[in-house]
Short mmCIF file of C-alpha atoms in Angstrom, two decimals:
data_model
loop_
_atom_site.label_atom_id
_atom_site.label_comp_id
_atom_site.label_asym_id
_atom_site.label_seq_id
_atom_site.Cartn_x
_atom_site.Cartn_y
_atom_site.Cartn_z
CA UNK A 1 86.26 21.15 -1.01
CA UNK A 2 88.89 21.71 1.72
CA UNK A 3 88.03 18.85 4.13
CA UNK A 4 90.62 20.35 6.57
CA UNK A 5 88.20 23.46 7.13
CA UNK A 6 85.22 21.44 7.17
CA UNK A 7 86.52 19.31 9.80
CA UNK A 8 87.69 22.05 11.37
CA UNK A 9 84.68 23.52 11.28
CA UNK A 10 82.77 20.50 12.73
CA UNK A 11 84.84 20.58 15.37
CA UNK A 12 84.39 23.91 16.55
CA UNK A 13 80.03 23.28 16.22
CA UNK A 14 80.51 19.71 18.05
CA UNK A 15 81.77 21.73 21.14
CA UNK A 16 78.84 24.17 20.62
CA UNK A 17 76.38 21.60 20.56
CA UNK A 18 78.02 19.54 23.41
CA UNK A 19 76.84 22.58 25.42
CA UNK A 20 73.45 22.52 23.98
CA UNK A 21 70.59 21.07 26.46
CA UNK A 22 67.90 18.66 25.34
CA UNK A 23 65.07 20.90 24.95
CA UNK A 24 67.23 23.18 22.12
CA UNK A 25 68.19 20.03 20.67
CA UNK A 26 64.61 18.55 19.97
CA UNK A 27 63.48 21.54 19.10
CA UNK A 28 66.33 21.86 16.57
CA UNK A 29 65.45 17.95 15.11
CA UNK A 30 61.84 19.58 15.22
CA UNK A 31 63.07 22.48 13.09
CA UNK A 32 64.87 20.20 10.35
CA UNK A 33 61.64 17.96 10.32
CA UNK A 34 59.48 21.78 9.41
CA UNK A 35 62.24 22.23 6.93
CA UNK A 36 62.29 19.10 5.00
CA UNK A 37 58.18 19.69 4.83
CA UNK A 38 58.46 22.89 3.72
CA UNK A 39 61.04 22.08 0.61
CA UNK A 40 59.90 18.47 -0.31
CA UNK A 41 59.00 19.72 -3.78
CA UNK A 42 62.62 20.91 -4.12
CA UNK A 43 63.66 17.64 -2.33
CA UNK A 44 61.73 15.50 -5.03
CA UNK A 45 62.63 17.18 -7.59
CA UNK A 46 66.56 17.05 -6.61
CA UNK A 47 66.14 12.86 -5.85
CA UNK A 48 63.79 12.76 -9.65
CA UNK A 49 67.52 14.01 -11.31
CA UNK A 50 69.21 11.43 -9.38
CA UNK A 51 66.98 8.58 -10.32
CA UNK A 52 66.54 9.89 -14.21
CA UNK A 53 70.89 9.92 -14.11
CA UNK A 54 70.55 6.28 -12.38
CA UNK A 55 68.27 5.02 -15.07
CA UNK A 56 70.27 5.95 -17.62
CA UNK A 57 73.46 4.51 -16.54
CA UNK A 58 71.87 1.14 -16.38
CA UNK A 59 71.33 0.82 -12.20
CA UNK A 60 69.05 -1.99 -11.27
CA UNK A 61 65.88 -1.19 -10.40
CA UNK A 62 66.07 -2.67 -7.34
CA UNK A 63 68.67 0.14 -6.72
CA UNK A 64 66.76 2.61 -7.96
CA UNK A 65 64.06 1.98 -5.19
CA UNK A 66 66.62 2.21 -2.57
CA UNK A 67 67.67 5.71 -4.18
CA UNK A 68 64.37 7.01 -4.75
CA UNK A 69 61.77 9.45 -2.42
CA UNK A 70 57.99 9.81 -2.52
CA UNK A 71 55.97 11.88 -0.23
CA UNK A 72 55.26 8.72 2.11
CA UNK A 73 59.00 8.42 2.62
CA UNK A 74 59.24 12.12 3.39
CA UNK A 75 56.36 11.73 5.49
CA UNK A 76 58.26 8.81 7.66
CA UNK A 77 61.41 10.79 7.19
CA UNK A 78 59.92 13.78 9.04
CA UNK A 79 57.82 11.04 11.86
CA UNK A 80 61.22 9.95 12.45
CA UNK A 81 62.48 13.14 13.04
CA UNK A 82 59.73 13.68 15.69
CA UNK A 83 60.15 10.61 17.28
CA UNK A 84 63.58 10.73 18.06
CA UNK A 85 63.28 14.75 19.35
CA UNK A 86 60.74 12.86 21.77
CA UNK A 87 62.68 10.31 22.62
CA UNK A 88 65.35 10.62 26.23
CA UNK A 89 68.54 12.92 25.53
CA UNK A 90 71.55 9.98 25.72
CA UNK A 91 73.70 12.75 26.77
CA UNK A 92 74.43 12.64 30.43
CA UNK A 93 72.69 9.62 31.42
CA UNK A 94 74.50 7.54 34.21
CA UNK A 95 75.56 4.24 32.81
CA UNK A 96 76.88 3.14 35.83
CA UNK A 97 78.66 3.83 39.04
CA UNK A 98 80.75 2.12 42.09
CA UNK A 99 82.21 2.95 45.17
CA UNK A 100 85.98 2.00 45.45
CA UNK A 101 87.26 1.35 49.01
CA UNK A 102 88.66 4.43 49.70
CA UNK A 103 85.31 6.23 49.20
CA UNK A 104 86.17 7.23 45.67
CA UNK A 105 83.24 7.23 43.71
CA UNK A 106 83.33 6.46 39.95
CA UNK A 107 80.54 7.20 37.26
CA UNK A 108 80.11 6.19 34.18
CA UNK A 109 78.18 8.91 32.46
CA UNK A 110 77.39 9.17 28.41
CA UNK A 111 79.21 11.95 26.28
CA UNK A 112 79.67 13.19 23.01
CA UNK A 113 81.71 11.80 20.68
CA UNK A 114 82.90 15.05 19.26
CA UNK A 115 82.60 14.30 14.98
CA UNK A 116 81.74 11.46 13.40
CA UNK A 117 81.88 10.56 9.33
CA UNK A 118 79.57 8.25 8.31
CA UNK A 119 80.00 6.90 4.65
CA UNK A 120 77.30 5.29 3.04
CA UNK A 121 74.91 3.83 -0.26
CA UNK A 122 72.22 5.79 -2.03
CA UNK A 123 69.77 6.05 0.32
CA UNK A 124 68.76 9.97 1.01
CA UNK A 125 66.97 9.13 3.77
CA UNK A 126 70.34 8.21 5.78
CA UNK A 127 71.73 11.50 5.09
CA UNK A 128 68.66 12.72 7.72
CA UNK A 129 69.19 9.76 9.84
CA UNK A 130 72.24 9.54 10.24
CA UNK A 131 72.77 13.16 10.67
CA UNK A 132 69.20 13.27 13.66
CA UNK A 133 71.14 10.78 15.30
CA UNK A 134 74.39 12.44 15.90
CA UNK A 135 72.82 15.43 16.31
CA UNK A 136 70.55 14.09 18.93
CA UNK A 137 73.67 12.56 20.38
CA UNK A 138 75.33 16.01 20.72
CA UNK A 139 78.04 14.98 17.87
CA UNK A 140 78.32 16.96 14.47
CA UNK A 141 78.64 14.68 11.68
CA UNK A 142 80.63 14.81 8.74
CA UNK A 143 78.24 12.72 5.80
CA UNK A 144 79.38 11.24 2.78
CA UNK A 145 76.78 9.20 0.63
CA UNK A 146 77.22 8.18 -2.59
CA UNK A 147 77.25 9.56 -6.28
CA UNK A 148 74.28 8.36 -7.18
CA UNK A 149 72.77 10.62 -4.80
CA UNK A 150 73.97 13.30 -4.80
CA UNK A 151 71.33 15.83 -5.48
CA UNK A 152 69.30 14.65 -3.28
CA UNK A 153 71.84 15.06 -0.47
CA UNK A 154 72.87 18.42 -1.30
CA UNK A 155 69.30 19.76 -1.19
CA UNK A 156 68.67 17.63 1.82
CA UNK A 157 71.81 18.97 3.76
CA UNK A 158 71.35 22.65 2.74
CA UNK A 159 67.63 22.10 4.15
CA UNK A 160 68.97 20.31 7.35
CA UNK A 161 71.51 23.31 7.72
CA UNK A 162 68.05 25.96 7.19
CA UNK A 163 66.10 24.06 9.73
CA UNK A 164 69.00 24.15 12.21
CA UNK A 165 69.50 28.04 11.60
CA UNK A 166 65.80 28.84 11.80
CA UNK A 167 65.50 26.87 15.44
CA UNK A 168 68.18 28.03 16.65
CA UNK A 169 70.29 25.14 16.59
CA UNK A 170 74.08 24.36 15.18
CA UNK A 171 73.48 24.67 11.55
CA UNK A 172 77.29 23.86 11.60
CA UNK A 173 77.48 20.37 13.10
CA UNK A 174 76.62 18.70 9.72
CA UNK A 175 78.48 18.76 6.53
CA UNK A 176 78.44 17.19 3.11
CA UNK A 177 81.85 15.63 1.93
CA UNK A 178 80.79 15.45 -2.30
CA UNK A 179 81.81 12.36 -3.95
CA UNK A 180 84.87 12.40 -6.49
CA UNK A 181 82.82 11.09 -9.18
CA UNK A 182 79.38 12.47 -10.09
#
């Protein structure tokens, strides 16, 4: 992987989707949240490797159920994906504002970030939330979860990428950055 492209890459889809208004963003979140429906058998079957490899290298169950899916997690995966496409766009909103005494005014007013990496455990189901909440924030996101995971992610963030492209949103503000061990 050449993480300069990819980042460059980000880059050029987090000024894309800086541009993009609220409606074409929900309706992008909406999009991923058909997608992930549409391939959870795929998705299951990806996170079932990932939990048979965790088995046998001796992970706790305990860590196991953090790693693993079922429909009801899809399910609130995909409510969560609704919700937050329902929820206000951040992007925009005044934070605050003053008057200085020459009659300069001065507003605070929420922007995008640009890209953000987020690194985390094996939990899938923070590859979608982290990336519906950068997404929703106008950033592209750069997502790196762990090894034991793996298969899971890579289905989830090739389906994140299809829902994007199918609704018309910025199927290249999210990337996977693939562990060095597997």
């Amino acid at each position: 992987m050449n993480l300069d492209a990819v980042c460059q890459t980000l880059r050029l889809a987090s000024a894309r989707l800086a541009m993009c208004t609220a409606e074409r963003k929900n309706k992008a979140l909406r999009g991923v949240a058909s997608a992930l429906d549409a391939n959870r058998p795929e998705i299951l079957e990806a996170n079932a490797r990932d939990v048979e490899r965790a088995r046998a290298s001796g992970m706790s169950e305990s860590l196991i159920d953090r790693l693993s899916l079922s429909h009801k997690s899809l399910d609130e995966i995909i409510r969560a994906l609704h919700s937050l496409a329902d929820q206000t766009d951040p992007i925009g909103q005044v934070v605050s504002g003053w008057t200085v005494p020459n009659g300069l005014e001065i507003t605070q007013v929420r922007v995008p970030l640009g890209v953000a990496a987020v690194i985390y455990e094996s939990r899938p189901n923070v590859t979608v939330d982290a990336f519906a909440l950068a997404y929703k924030s106008a950033n592209a996101v750069l997502l790196r979860g762990s090894s034991s995971a793996i298969e899971s992610n890579r289905v989830i963030v090739r389906v994140i990428k299809e829902g994007l492209a199918a609704s018309g949103g910025e199927s290249d503000a999210v990337a996977l950055c693939e562990p060095d061990r597997k």
